[in-house]
Coordinates of C-alpha atoms in Angstrom, one line a residue:
X1 CA 106.7 -80.8 60.6
X2 CA 110.3 -79.9 61.5
X3 CA 111.4 -76.5 62.7
X4 CA 115.2 -75.7 62.7
X5 CA 116.3 -73.9 65.8
X6 CA 118.7 -71.4 64.3
X7 CA 120.8 -69.1 66.6
X8 CA 120.0 -65.5 65.9
X9 CA 116.4 -66.2 64.5
X10 CA 113.8 -63.8 65.8
X11 CA 110.1 -64.6 65.3
X12 CA 109.7 -67.6 63.0
X13 CA 106.0 -67.8 62.2
X14 CA 104.0 -70.9 60.9
X15 CA 100.3 -70.9 60.1
X16 CA 99.1 -74.4 60.8
X17 CA 95.9 -76.0 59.7
X18 CA 94.7 -79.3 61.3
X19 CA 98.1 -80.6 62.4
X20 CA 99.8 -81.1 65.7
X21 CA 103.3 -79.5 65.7
X22 CA 106.3 -81.7 66.5
X23 CA 109.5 -80.1 67.7
X24 CA 112.8 -81.9 68.3
X25 CA 114.9 -79.7 70.5
X26 CA 118.4 -81.1 70.6
X27 CA 120.3 -80.5 73.8
X28 CA 117.1 -79.6 75.7
X29 CA 117.7 -78.9 79.4
X30 CA 114.3 -77.7 80.7
X31 CA 110.8 -76.7 79.7
X32 CA 109.1 -73.9 81.7
X33 CA 111.7 -74.5 84.4
X34 CA 111.2 -78.2 84.7
X35 CA 114.5 -80.2 84.2
X36 CA 114.6 -82.4 81.1
X37 CA 117.7 -84.0 79.6
X38 CA 117.6 -84.8 75.9
X39 CA 120.4 -86.0 73.6
X40 CA 123.0 -83.4 72.5
X41 CA 124.8 -84.9 69.5
X42 CA 128.1 -83.5 68.4
X43 CA 129.8 -83.8 65.0
X44 CA 133.5 -83.8 65.8
X45 CA 135.6 -81.2 64.0
X46 CA 139.3 -80.3 64.0
X47 CA 138.2 -76.7 64.8
X48 CA 136.6 -77.8 68.1
X49 CA 140.0 -77.5 69.7
X50 CA 140.5 -73.9 68.7
X51 CA 143.7 -72.5 67.1
X52 CA 147.2 -72.2 68.6
X53 CA 150.7 -70.8 68.1
X54 CA 154.1 -71.6 69.6
X55 CA 156.8 -69.7 71.5
X56 CA 160.1 -71.0 72.8
X57 CA 163.1 -70.2 74.9
X58 CA 166.2 -72.2 75.8
X59 CA 168.6 -71.6 78.7
X60 CA 170.4 -73.6 81.3
X61 CA 170.1 -76.8 79.2
X62 CA 166.2 -76.6 79.3
X63 CA 164.1 -76.0 76.3
X64 CA 160.7 -74.5 77.2
X65 CA 158.0 -74.8 74.5
X66 CA 154.9 -72.7 75.1
X67 CA 151.6 -73.5 73.3
X68 CA 149.0 -70.7 73.3
X69 CA 145.6 -72.0 72.4
X70 CA 142.4 -70.1 71.8
X71 CA 140.2 -72.6 73.7
X72 CA 140.6 -74.4 77.0
X73 CA 142.6 -77.6 76.9
X74 CA 141.2 -80.0 79.5
X75 CA 143.2 -83.2 78.7
X76 CA 147.0 -83.0 78.6
X77 CA 147.1 -86.5 77.1
X78 CA 145.8 -85.0 73.9
X79 CA 149.1 -83.1 73.5
X80 CA 152.2 -84.6 72.0
X81 CA 155.6 -83.1 71.4
X82 CA 158.8 -83.9 69.6
X83 CA 162.2 -82.2 70.4
X84 CA 165.6 -83.2 69.2
X85 CA 168.9 -81.5 68.3
X86 CA 168.7 -80.4 64.7
X87 CA 171.3 -83.0 63.7
X88 CA 169.1 -85.8 65.1
X89 CA 165.8 -84.6 63.8
X90 CA 165.7 -87.5 61.4
X91 CA 165.1 -89.8 64.4
X92 CA 162.1 -87.8 65.4
X93 CA 159.0 -89.2 67.1
X94 CA 156.1 -87.8 69.1
X95 CA 155.9 -88.1 72.9
X96 CA 152.6 -87.8 74.8
X97 CA 152.5 -85.1 77.4
X98 CA 152.8 -86.2 81.1
X99 CA 153.1 -84.2 84.3
X100 CA 156.8 -84.6 84.3
X101 CA 157.2 -82.6 81.1
X102 CA 153.9 -80.6 80.6
X103 CA 151.7 -78.3 82.7
X104 CA 148.6 -76.2 82.0
X105 CA 148.5 -72.5 82.8
X106 CA 146.2 -69.6 82.1
X107 CA 143.1 -71.6 82.9
X108 CA 144.0 -74.3 80.4
X109 CA 144.7 -72.1 77.4
X110 CA 148.5 -72.3 77.8
X111 CA 150.6 -75.4 77.8
X112 CA 154.3 -75.4 79.0
X113 CA 156.5 -78.2 77.7
X114 CA 159.9 -78.5 79.3
X115 CA 162.7 -80.6 77.7
X116 CA 165.9 -81.1 79.6
X117 CA 169.4 -81.7 78.1
X118 CA 168.9 -79.2 75.3
X119 CA 171.9 -77.8 73.5
X120 CA 172.9 -76.2 70.3
X121 CA 170.1 -75.8 67.7
X122 CA 166.9 -77.6 68.9
X123 CA 164.1 -78.6 66.5
X124 CA 160.7 -79.2 67.9
X125 CA 157.0 -79.6 67.0
X126 CA 153.7 -80.0 68.9
X127 CA 150.6 -82.1 68.0
X128 CA 147.1 -81.4 69.5
X129 CA 145.6 -84.8 68.6
X130 CA 142.6 -84.5 66.3
X131 CA 142.9 -80.7 66.0
X132 CA 146.2 -79.4 64.5
X133 CA 150.0 -79.8 64.1
X134 CA 152.5 -77.0 64.7
X135 CA 154.2 -76.4 62.4
X136 CA 152.0 -78.2 59.8
X137 CA 154.9 -79.7 57.8
X138 CA 156.6 -80.6 61.1
X139 CA 158.6 -83.5 59.7
X140 CA 160.5 -81.4 57.1
X141 CA 160.3 -77.9 58.6
X142 CA 160.1 -78.0 62.4
X143 CA 160.4 -75.0 64.6
X144 CA 163.9 -74.2 65.7
X145 CA 165.6 -72.4 68.6
X146 CA 169.3 -72.0 69.6
X147 CA 170.3 -72.9 73.2
X148 CA 173.1 -71.3 75.1
X149 CA 174.7 -71.6 78.5
X150 CA 173.3 -68.2 79.6
X151 CA 169.7 -67.4 79.8
X152 CA 168.4 -65.6 76.7
X153 CA 165.0 -64.3 76.4
X154 CA 164.1 -63.5 72.7
X155 CA 162.6 -60.1 71.9
X156 CA 159.2 -61.7 71.3
X157 CA 159.0 -63.3 74.7
X158 CA 157.6 -60.8 77.2
X159 CA 158.4 -60.7 80.9
X160 CA 156.2 -62.8 83.1
X161 CA 153.9 -60.4 84.7
X162 CA 150.2 -59.9 85.4
X163 CA 148.5 -58.2 82.5
X164 CA 146.4 -56.3 85.1
X165 CA 149.4 -54.1 85.7
X166 CA 149.2 -52.7 82.2
X167 CA 146.9 -49.7 81.8
X168 CA 145.5 -47.9 78.8
X169 CA 143.6 -44.6 78.3
X170 CA 142.3 -43.0 75.2
X171 CA 141.2 -39.3 74.9
X172 CA 139.6 -37.7 71.8
X173 CA 139.5 -33.9 71.5
X174 CA 136.7 -32.0 69.8
X175 CA 138.9 -31.7 66.7
X176 CA 138.9 -35.6 66.6
X177 CA 142.5 -36.0 67.6
X178 CA 142.8 -39.3 69.4
X179 CA 145.6 -39.7 72.0
X180 CA 146.1 -43.3 73.3
X181 CA 148.5 -44.0 76.2
X182 CA 149.5 -47.5 77.1
X183 CA 151.6 -47.8 80.4
X184 CA 153.6 -51.0 80.7
X185 CA 154.5 -50.4 84.3
X186 CA 158.0 -51.3 85.6
X187 CA 158.9 -54.1 83.2
X188 CA 160.9 -54.0 80.0
X189 CA 159.4 -52.1 77.1
X190 CA 158.5 -54.6 74.3
X191 CA 159.1 -52.4 71.3
X192 CA 156.8 -50.1 69.3
X193 CA 155.9 -52.9 66.8
X194 CA 154.2 -54.8 69.6
X195 CA 151.4 -52.3 69.9
X196 CA 148.4 -52.2 67.6
X197 CA 145.2 -50.2 67.6
X198 CA 141.8 -50.3 65.8
X199 CA 140.0 -47.0 65.5
X200 CA 136.8 -46.7 63.5
X201 CA 133.5 -44.8 63.4
X202 CA 130.6 -46.3 65.3
X203 CA 128.6 -46.7 62.1
X204 CA 131.5 -48.6 60.5
X205 CA 132.4 -51.0 63.4
X206 CA 129.3 -53.1 63.5
X207 CA 128.6 -56.7 64.4
X208 CA 130.1 -59.2 62.0
X209 CA 132.7 -56.7 60.7
X210 CA 136.4 -57.1 61.6
X211 CA 138.3 -53.8 61.8
X212 CA 141.9 -53.7 60.8
X213 CA 144.5 -53.6 63.6
X214 CA 147.2 -51.0 62.7
X215 CA 150.7 -51.7 63.9
X216 CA 152.5 -48.8 65.5
X217 CA 155.1 -46.9 63.4
X218 CA 157.2 -43.9 64.0
X219 CA 154.7 -41.5 62.4
X220 CA 151.9 -42.4 64.8
X221 CA 153.6 -43.7 67.9
X222 CA 156.4 -42.7 70.2
X223 CA 157.9 -43.9 73.5
X224 CA 157.9 -41.9 76.7
X225 CA 159.7 -43.8 79.4
X226 CA 157.8 -47.1 79.7
X227 CA 154.7 -45.9 78.0
X228 CA 153.8 -45.7 74.4
X229 CA 151.8 -42.7 73.1
X230 CA 149.7 -43.3 70.0
X231 CA 148.4 -40.3 68.0
X232 CA 145.7 -40.8 65.4
X233 CA 142.8 -39.1 63.7
X234 CA 139.3 -40.4 64.7
X235 CA 137.2 -41.0 61.6
X236 CA 134.1 -39.5 63.2
X237 CA 132.9 -37.8 66.3
X238 CA 131.5 -41.0 67.6
X239 CA 134.1 -43.7 67.6
X240 CA 135.0 -47.2 68.6
X241 CA 138.5 -48.2 69.9
X242 CA 140.5 -51.3 70.8
X243 CA 144.2 -51.8 71.5
X244 CA 146.4 -54.9 71.3
X245 CA 149.7 -55.4 73.1
X246 CA 150.9 -58.4 71.0
X247 CA 151.3 -61.5 73.2
X248 CA 150.1 -59.9 76.4
X249 CA 146.6 -58.4 76.4
X250 CA 144.0 -56.4 74.6
X251 CA 142.0 -53.4 75.6
X252 CA 139.1 -54.1 76.3
X253 CA 140.6 -57.2 78.0
X254 CA 137.8 -59.5 76.8
X255 CA 135.5 -59.5 73.7
X256 CA 137.4 -56.5 72.2
X257 CA 135.9 -57.2 68.8
X258 CA 132.2 -57.4 69.9
X259 CA 132.5 -54.9 72.8
X260 CA 135.1 -52.3 71.9
X261 CA 135.4 -48.9 73.8
X262 CA 132.7 -46.6 72.6
X263 CA 133.3 -42.9 72.9
X264 CA 132.8 -39.4 71.6
X265 CA 135.3 -36.7 70.6
X266 CA 134.4 -34.2 73.3
X267 CA 137.5 -34.3 75.4
X268 CA 136.3 -37.4 77.4
X269 CA 138.3 -40.6 77.9
X270 CA 137.9 -44.3 77.7
X271 CA 140.2 -47.0 79.1
X272 CA 141.1 -49.6 81.7
X273 CA 143.3 -49.2 84.7
X274 CA 144.2 -46.4 87.1
X275 CA 145.4 -44.1 84.4
X276 CA 142.0 -43.8 82.7
X277 CA 139.6 -41.0 83.3
X278 CA 136.0 -41.7 84.2
X279 CA 134.8 -38.5 82.6
X280 CA 132.6 -39.3 79.7
X281 CA 133.6 -43.0 79.7
X282 CA 131.0 -45.1 78.0
X283 CA 132.6 -48.5 78.1
X284 CA 132.0 -51.0 81.0
X285 CA 134.5 -53.9 81.2
X286 CA 132.6 -57.1 80.6
X287 CA 132.4 -59.9 83.1
X288 CA 133.3 -63.5 82.4
X289 CA 130.9 -66.5 82.2
X290 CA 130.4 -66.5 78.4
X291 CA 128.8 -64.1 76.0
X292 CA 125.4 -62.9 76.9
X293 CA 122.8 -61.6 74.5
X294 CA 121.0 -58.3 75.2
X295 CA 117.6 -57.3 74.0
X296 CA 115.8 -53.9 73.8
X297 CA 113.9 -52.7 76.8
X298 CA 110.8 -51.5 74.9
X299 CA 107.7 -53.5 75.6
X300 CA 104.4 -52.7 73.8
X301 CA 100.8 -53.5 74.7
X302 CA 99.2 -56.2 72.6
X303 CA 95.9 -58.0 72.4
X304 CA 97.6 -61.4 73.2
X305 CA 98.0 -62.5 76.9
X306 CA 100.6 -64.9 78.0
X307 CA 101.7 -66.4 81.3
X308 CA 104.9 -64.4 82.0
X309 CA 106.5 -67.3 83.9
X310 CA 104.8 -70.6 82.9
X311 CA 104.7 -73.3 85.5
X312 CA 107.0 -76.3 85.4
X313 CA 104.1 -78.6 84.5
X314 CA 104.3 -78.3 80.7
X315 CA 101.5 -80.8 80.3
X316 CA 99.0 -78.1 81.4
X317 CA 97.4 -76.0 78.7
X318 CA 99.4 -72.9 77.9
X319 CA 100.2 -70.6 75.0
X320 CA 103.8 -70.1 75.9
X321 CA 106.6 -72.6 76.4
X322 CA 110.2 -71.6 77.5
X323 CA 112.9 -74.0 76.3
X324 CA 116.4 -74.0 77.6
X325 CA 119.0 -75.8 75.5
X326 CA 122.5 -76.7 76.7
X327 CA 125.4 -75.3 74.7
X328 CA 127.0 -78.2 72.7
X329 CA 130.3 -79.5 74.1
X330 CA 131.8 -79.0 77.5
X331 CA 133.2 -75.5 77.3
X332 CA 130.1 -73.7 78.6
X333 CA 128.4 -76.0 81.2
X334 CA 126.6 -73.2 83.0
X335 CA 125.2 -71.5 79.9
X336 CA 122.0 -72.2 78.0
X337 CA 120.2 -70.9 74.9
X338 CA 116.6 -69.7 75.4
X339 CA 113.9 -70.3 72.9
X340 CA 110.2 -69.4 73.3
X341 CA 107.3 -71.2 71.6
X342 CA 104.1 -69.1 71.2
X343 CA 100.7 -70.6 70.2
X344 CA 97.6 -68.6 69.3
X345 CA 95.4 -70.9 71.5
X346 CA 96.2 -73.1 74.5
X347 CA 98.0 -76.4 73.9
X348 CA 99.6 -79.1 76.0
X349 CA 103.0 -80.7 75.4
X350 CA 103.7 -84.4 75.2
X351 CA 107.3 -85.6 75.5
X352 CA 108.2 -88.7 73.5
X353 CA 111.3 -90.1 75.2
X354 CA 112.0 -92.7 72.6
X355 CA 112.5 -90.0 69.9
X356 CA 113.3 -87.0 72.0
X357 CA 110.4 -85.1 70.4
X358 CA 107.8 -82.7 71.8
X359 CA 104.3 -82.9 70.3
X360 CA 101.8 -80.2 71.0
X361 CA 98.0 -80.7 70.7
X362 CA 94.9 -78.8 71.7
X363 CA 93.9 -79.2 75.4
X364 CA 90.6 -80.9 74.3
X365 CA 92.4 -83.2 71.8
X366 CA 92.1 -83.3 68.1
X367 CA 94.3 -81.3 65.7
X368 CA 95.7 -77.8 66.1
X369 CA 94.8 -74.9 63.8
X370 CA 96.4 -71.6 64.4
X371 CA 99.6 -69.7 64.6
X372 CA 102.9 -71.1 66.0
X373 CA 105.9 -68.8 66.5
X374 CA 109.4 -69.4 67.6
X375 CA 111.6 -66.7 69.2
X376 CA 115.3 -66.8 70.3
X377 CA 116.0 -64.9 73.6
X378 CA 119.7 -65.2 73.6
X379 CA 122.4 -67.3 75.4
X380 CA 123.1 -66.6 79.1
X381 CA 123.6 -68.3 82.4
X382 CA 121.5 -71.3 83.2
X383 CA 118.1 -70.3 84.6
X384 CA 118.5 -66.7 83.7
X385 CA 115.1 -65.5 82.3
X386 CA 115.9 -61.8 81.9
X387 CA 114.7 -61.6 78.3
X388 CA 112.2 -64.5 78.0
X389 CA 109.2 -62.1 78.3
X390 CA 110.4 -59.6 75.7
X391 CA 108.6 -61.1 72.8
X392 CA 105.3 -61.3 74.6
X393 CA 104.4 -57.9 73.2
X394 CA 104.9 -59.0 69.6
X395 CA 103.5 -62.6 69.7
X396 CA 100.4 -63.3 67.6
X397 CA 101.3 -61.0 64.7
X398 CA 103.1 -62.1 61.6
X399 CA 104.0 -60.9 58.1
X400 CA 101.3 -61.9 55.7
X401 CA 102.5 -62.2 52.1
X402 CA 105.1 -59.3 52.4
X403 CA 106.3 -57.5 49.3
X404 CA 109.3 -55.4 48.3
X405 CA 109.2 -52.6 45.7
X406 CA 112.1 -50.7 44.1
X407 CA 112.5 -47.4 42.3
X408 CA 115.4 -45.1 41.3
X409 CA 115.5 -41.3 41.0
X410 CA 118.1 -40.3 38.5
X411 CA 117.8 -36.6 39.4
X412 CA 118.2 -37.2 43.1
X413 CA 120.8 -39.9 42.6
X414 CA 119.0 -42.1 45.0
X415 CA 117.6 -45.6 45.0
X416 CA 114.5 -46.5 47.1
X417 CA 113.4 -49.9 48.5
X418 CA 110.0 -50.2 50.1
X419 CA 109.3 -53.0 52.5
X420 CA 105.7 -53.9 53.1
X421 CA 105.3 -56.7 55.7
X422 CA 101.5 -56.6 55.8
X423 CA 101.2 -57.6 59.5
X424 CA 98.2 -59.8 60.4
X425 CA 97.0 -61.9 63.2
X426 CA 96.0 -65.6 63.2
X427 CA 92.7 -64.8 61.5
X428 CA 94.4 -62.8 58.7
X429 CA 93.0 -59.6 60.1
X430 CA 95.2 -56.6 59.3
X431 CA 93.4 -54.3 61.7
X432 CA 94.7 -56.0 64.8
X433 CA 96.1 -54.0 67.7
X434 CA 99.4 -55.9 68.1
X435 CA 102.8 -55.0 66.8
X436 CA 105.0 -56.7 64.3
X437 CA 108.6 -57.1 65.3
X438 CA 110.8 -55.9 62.4
X439 CA 114.4 -56.9 62.4
X440 CA 117.4 -55.3 60.5
X441 CA 121.1 -56.1 60.5
X442 CA 123.0 -53.5 62.6
X443 CA 125.0 -52.3 59.6
X444 CA 121.7 -51.9 57.6
X445 CA 120.0 -49.7 60.2
X446 CA 121.8 -46.5 59.2
X447 CA 120.5 -46.7 55.6
X448 CA 116.9 -46.8 56.7
X449 CA 115.1 -43.4 56.7
X450 CA 113.9 -43.0 60.3
X451 CA 111.5 -41.3 61.0
X452 CA 108.8 -41.0 59.6
X453 CA 108.9 -43.6 56.8
X454 CA 109.0 -46.7 59.0
X455 CA 105.7 -47.4 60.7
X456 CA 102.8 -49.9 60.8
X457 CA 104.7 -52.7 59.0
X458 CA 106.2 -50.4 56.3
X459 CA 109.7 -49.2 55.9
X460 CA 111.5 -47.1 53.2
X461 CA 115.2 -47.7 52.6
X462 CA 117.1 -45.2 50.6
X463 CA 120.7 -45.1 49.4
X464 CA 122.9 -43.4 46.9
X465 CA 122.9 -45.0 43.4
X466 CA 126.0 -47.2 43.2
X467 CA 128.9 -46.0 41.1
X468 CA 130.3 -48.3 38.5
X469 CA 133.6 -46.7 37.6
X470 CA 135.8 -49.4 39.3
X471 CA 138.0 -46.5 40.7
X472 CA 138.8 -48.8 43.6
X473 CA 141.0 -51.2 41.7
X474 CA 144.3 -49.6 42.3
X475 CA 144.5 -49.6 46.1
X476 CA 142.0 -51.7 48.0
X477 CA 141.8 -55.0 49.9
X478 CA 140.3 -58.0 48.2
X479 CA 137.3 -58.1 50.6
X480 CA 135.8 -54.7 49.7
X481 CA 137.3 -54.7 46.2
X482 CA 135.7 -58.0 45.5
X483 CA 132.3 -56.8 46.5
X484 CA 132.7 -53.7 44.5
X485 CA 133.9 -55.6 41.4
X486 CA 131.0 -58.0 41.8
X487 CA 128.5 -55.1 42.1
X488 CA 129.9 -53.5 38.9
X489 CA 129.7 -56.7 37.0
X490 CA 126.1 -57.4 38.1
X491 CA 125.1 -53.8 37.1
X492 CA 126.7 -54.4 33.7
X493 CA 124.8 -57.6 33.2
X494 CA 121.6 -55.7 34.1
X495 CA 122.4 -53.0 31.6
X496 CA 122.8 -55.6 28.9
X497 CA 119.5 -57.3 29.9
X498 CA 117.6 -54.0 29.6
X499 CA 119.4 -52.9 26.4
X500 CA 121.0 -49.7 27.8
X501 CA 124.6 -48.5 27.0
X502 CA 125.8 -48.1 30.6
X503 CA 127.8 -51.3 30.4
X504 CA 130.2 -49.9 27.8
X505 CA 132.1 -47.8 30.3
X506 CA 131.7 -50.4 33.0
X507 CA 133.1 -53.2 30.9
X508 CA 136.3 -51.2 30.2
X509 CA 136.8 -50.6 33.9
X510 CA 136.1 -54.2 34.8
X511 CA 138.7 -55.5 32.3
X512 CA 141.2 -52.9 33.5
X513 CA 140.7 -54.0 37.2
X514 CA 141.0 -57.7 36.3
X515 CA 144.2 -57.2 34.3
X516 CA 145.7 -55.3 37.3
X517 CA 144.8 -58.1 39.8
X518 CA 145.9 -60.8 37.3
X519 CA 149.2 -59.0 36.7
X520 CA 148.6 -58.6 33.0
X521 CA 149.2 -55.0 33.9
X522 CA 151.7 -55.5 36.6
X523 CA 151.2 -52.1 38.2
X524 CA 149.8 -52.7 41.7
X525 CA 151.8 -52.5 44.9
X526 CA 152.9 -56.0 46.0
X527 CA 150.4 -56.1 48.9
X528 CA 147.4 -55.8 46.5
X529 CA 148.5 -58.6 44.2
X530 CA 147.4 -62.2 44.3
X531 CA 150.1 -64.5 45.8
X532 CA 150.4 -68.3 45.9
X533 CA 150.3 -69.9 49.4
X534 CA 153.1 -72.5 49.3
X535 CA 151.8 -74.2 52.5
X536 CA 148.1 -74.8 51.7
X537 CA 148.2 -74.3 47.9
X538 CA 145.6 -71.5 47.6
X539 CA 145.5 -67.8 46.7
X540 CA 145.7 -64.8 49.0
X541 CA 146.2 -61.0 49.0
X542 CA 147.2 -58.8 51.9
X543 CA 144.9 -56.0 53.0
X544 CA 147.3 -54.6 55.6
X545 CA 151.0 -54.5 56.4
X546 CA 150.5 -56.2 59.8
X547 CA 153.4 -58.5 60.7
X548 CA 151.0 -60.6 62.8
X549 CA 148.7 -62.9 60.9
X550 CA 145.7 -64.3 62.8
X551 CA 142.0 -64.9 62.1
X552 CA 141.1 -61.2 62.1
X553 CA 143.9 -59.8 60.0
X554 CA 143.1 -59.0 56.4
X555 CA 139.5 -60.0 57.0
X556 CA 140.6 -63.5 57.6
X557 CA 141.9 -64.1 54.1
X558 CA 145.2 -65.8 55.2
X559 CA 142.9 -68.2 57.2
X560 CA 140.8 -68.8 54.0
X561 CA 137.7 -67.1 55.4
X562 CA 135.0 -65.4 53.2
X563 CA 136.5 -66.6 49.9
X564 CA 133.2 -65.9 48.2
X565 CA 134.2 -62.2 48.8
X566 CA 137.9 -62.5 48.3
X567 CA 137.9 -64.7 45.2
X568 CA 134.3 -65.5 44.1
X569 CA 133.5 -62.1 42.8
X570 CA 136.7 -62.0 40.7
X571 CA 135.7 -65.3 39.1
X572 CA 132.2 -63.9 38.5
X573 CA 133.7 -60.9 36.8
X574 CA 136.0 -63.1 34.7
X575 CA 133.1 -65.2 33.6
X576 CA 131.2 -62.1 32.5
X577 CA 134.2 -60.7 30.5
X578 CA 135.0 -64.1 29.0
X579 CA 131.4 -64.5 27.8
X580 CA 131.1 -61.1 26.2
X581 CA 134.8 -60.7 25.1
X582 CA 135.9 -64.2 24.1
X583 CA 139.0 -62.9 22.3
X584 CA 140.2 -61.4 25.6
X585 CA 139.8 -64.7 27.4
X586 CA 141.3 -66.9 24.7
X587 CA 144.5 -64.8 24.0
X588 CA 147.4 -67.3 24.0
X589 CA 150.7 -66.9 25.9
X590 CA 152.8 -64.9 26.3
X591 CA 150.1 -62.3 26.9
X592 CA 148.6 -64.6 29.5
X593 CA 145.3 -62.9 29.6
X594 CA 142.0 -64.0 31.1
X595 CA 141.7 -67.5 32.6
X596 CA 145.1 -68.5 31.5
X597 CA 146.7 -65.6 33.4
X598 CA 144.8 -66.5 36.5
X599 CA 145.7 -70.1 36.3
X600 CA 149.4 -69.4 35.4
X601 CA 149.7 -67.1 38.4
X602 CA 148.1 -69.6 40.7
X603 CA 150.5 -72.3 39.6
X604 CA 153.6 -70.1 39.3
X605 CA 155.6 -71.8 42.1
X606 CA 155.1 -75.2 40.4
X607 CA 157.1 -76.7 37.5
X608 CA 156.2 -76.2 33.9
X609 CA 154.4 -79.5 33.5
X610 CA 151.8 -78.4 36.1
X611 CA 151.4 -75.1 34.4
X612 CA 150.8 -76.8 31.0
X613 CA 148.3 -79.2 32.5
X614 CA 146.5 -76.3 34.2
X615 CA 146.4 -74.2 31.1
X616 CA 145.0 -77.1 29.1
X617 CA 142.4 -77.7 31.8
X618 CA 141.2 -74.1 31.6
X619 CA 141.1 -74.0 27.8
X620 CA 138.8 -77.1 27.8
X621 CA 136.2 -75.5 30.1
X622 CA 133.6 -72.7 29.6
X623 CA 133.4 -69.9 32.1
X624 CA 130.1 -71.2 33.3
X625 CA 131.7 -74.6 34.0
X626 CA 134.6 -73.0 35.9
X627 CA 132.4 -71.0 38.2
X628 CA 129.6 -73.5 38.6
X629 CA 128.7 -75.4 41.7
X630 CA 128.1 -74.2 45.3
X631 CA 130.5 -71.8 47.0
X632 CA 133.8 -70.3 46.2
X633 CA 135.7 -73.6 46.8
X634 CA 134.0 -75.3 43.9
X635 CA 134.6 -72.2 41.8
X636 CA 138.3 -72.7 42.3
X637 CA 138.4 -76.4 41.2
X638 CA 140.4 -75.5 38.2
X639 CA 143.3 -74.3 40.5
X640 CA 143.5 -77.7 42.2
X641 CA 142.6 -80.0 39.4
X642 CA 146.2 -80.1 38.1
X643 CA 147.9 -80.9 41.3

C-alpha cells in the first residue's frame, strides 16, 4: 500500500487485514532519533527562486540596479544583467554577474549591480536564470532610468537605514477607534502613499485568507513631523492589525500575514519599538529559523499506551514511530517535518535501502492485522520533539463510516448540518474510552454551535440560510463576488431540480450581474470591470485601489491566483444561463451578449480578425464544452484558442 504524506494532514487512519504496510518516506532524516538519509527528489520549478522586483538610481556616472528577491539567492552566477544607453539598446546582450559588478546584501535577498560609465537615459534588464526575467519583455520594453551629473535619489528609493529604527504602535479605544503611529526617526519622510495598513476582525482574519492592505490617504492619515498617524475604525472589539512601509519593513516585521498583531479595543496597545506600550499587548515578535507549527496543549487519557520517546533502534517492537523528514531544497537545512506512525499492536520496521522503503511486520512474523494511523506534528527545528507526543491521547480511535445529515428551518432562517463520526477502536467497538480527534478549518470553527452540541463524535453546524438576491454585483471584488455568484447559480439549479419556483427571481439577478461584469450593462466602476492583461494575455479585475501590486493584493488576482474563484464561477453562471436561456446566449452583435460578449471583451486589445475567430470558436461550442475539463485554466481555453 502507499500512503501519501501530506502537509497539514491530521490522523489518517487505515484498517489493515493480513498485510504488512509499506511506507516510502521521501527525504527521511531519522526514525525514533536514529539518523537515516533517504533520497529527497526535487522537481525543478521556475517558482523555486521566488519573485523579485527592480529599483534603480544613477549618479556620478554609475548606474546601480537593485534586485529585491523574496527568497535567498545563493549563487551570483545565476544572475545576468544587461545595461546600455537607450540609443544602443539594439546591441543588447546579457552579462553574467561577477564580484566586480555584483554583490549580495540582506542575507542574500538583495543583489546590487553597479554599472560604470552610465550617462543619459539608460536601459537595463535582469535575468535570474531558470526563474524569471525583469522586465518580462526585456528586449522591447526594458527598464529605464535617467542619469545626471549630480546625485539624484528618486522618490521611491528610501534612505539607507536600519529598519529597526522605525517604530510603530497601535491603540484601540473602547469605542473601536484605532490610532496607529509610525515613527520614521530622523530620516526623510517617504510620503503618505508609502504607508499601508490591514485592520480586520479576528474572526475574519484567519489562516489562508489575505486581508487587503489599505494605502494611506488624506481622510485616514496625516503627518506629524516625521511620523504618520493613521486613524481608522476597528471592525470589531477583537481585531488583528498589520502595517506596511512600502520598500522598508512591515509590522510585525516577519510573518505579518500569519502572525499579525492581535488586540482588543479596551485602550491597550500593540506594536514594535520603543514607542509601543506593553499594556494589554498580546503580540510577541516571532523569532527566525523558519515557520514552526504549534499544537494545542490539551492531552486526554486513553486506553492506548505508547512509548513517549521510542528508542533509536526501530527494529525493536513498538507501536509508535517518529519520522523526521528534511525540508526539500536547501533553504531550510536545520528544519524538519515530523510525522508519527501509530500501530494498534507492536510491529518492527525493516528498511529496504534499494527502494528507500520501510516495511512494518508483526514482531513474531506473519502479516499485520489492525489499525495504522499517520499524524503530522508540524515543521520545526531538527530534533525538536515538542509536539510528537500530542497525538498519543487520540491514537487508536478512528471514524467508522461517518455520516452527514442536513435540514433547513424556514421559520428560523437557519440551515443545520449534523456530523456523526461514529468513533470506534480497532475492533469496531464504539464503547471505547479513547477520544476521536476532530479537525475543523479555522474559519469554520465560528460557525459550529459550541457547546453543547459538539461531543462524543457528534457536531452540529448551523448557519443562516444563504440569500440569493445577487445584491453584491454592483460593488464587490471578483473573489467574494465569484463565490456568491456561484452559490446563487448552484441554488438556482437545485431549485429547478426540485421543481420549486425560487429560481425565477434568482435567474433574473444572475443575468443582471453577468451583464454588468460583461459590460453589456456598462454601469460598474472601472475597478470592478474585467480588463485584458496585455502582458500575459489573461483577464483580471481590481479589488482595491492599491498602487502596489504583489502576490497579496486583490487576493492575488494580478498574479493569476485562485482563478477558480475569480473566473470559474462566472463561467459556471454563464453555462447555467446559456442552458436555460439560449436566446440570451445566442444574441448576435452588436448586443454582444452572453459568451460572445465575454469573448469580445477578452480579445478587445487584438485586431478584428482575432475577434472574429474568437466569436466563431465560441458559437461552435456548447456551454458544457466551454467549461469542461479540470480547473479554471481549461475552462478558459476559448480565450486562448484564437491567439
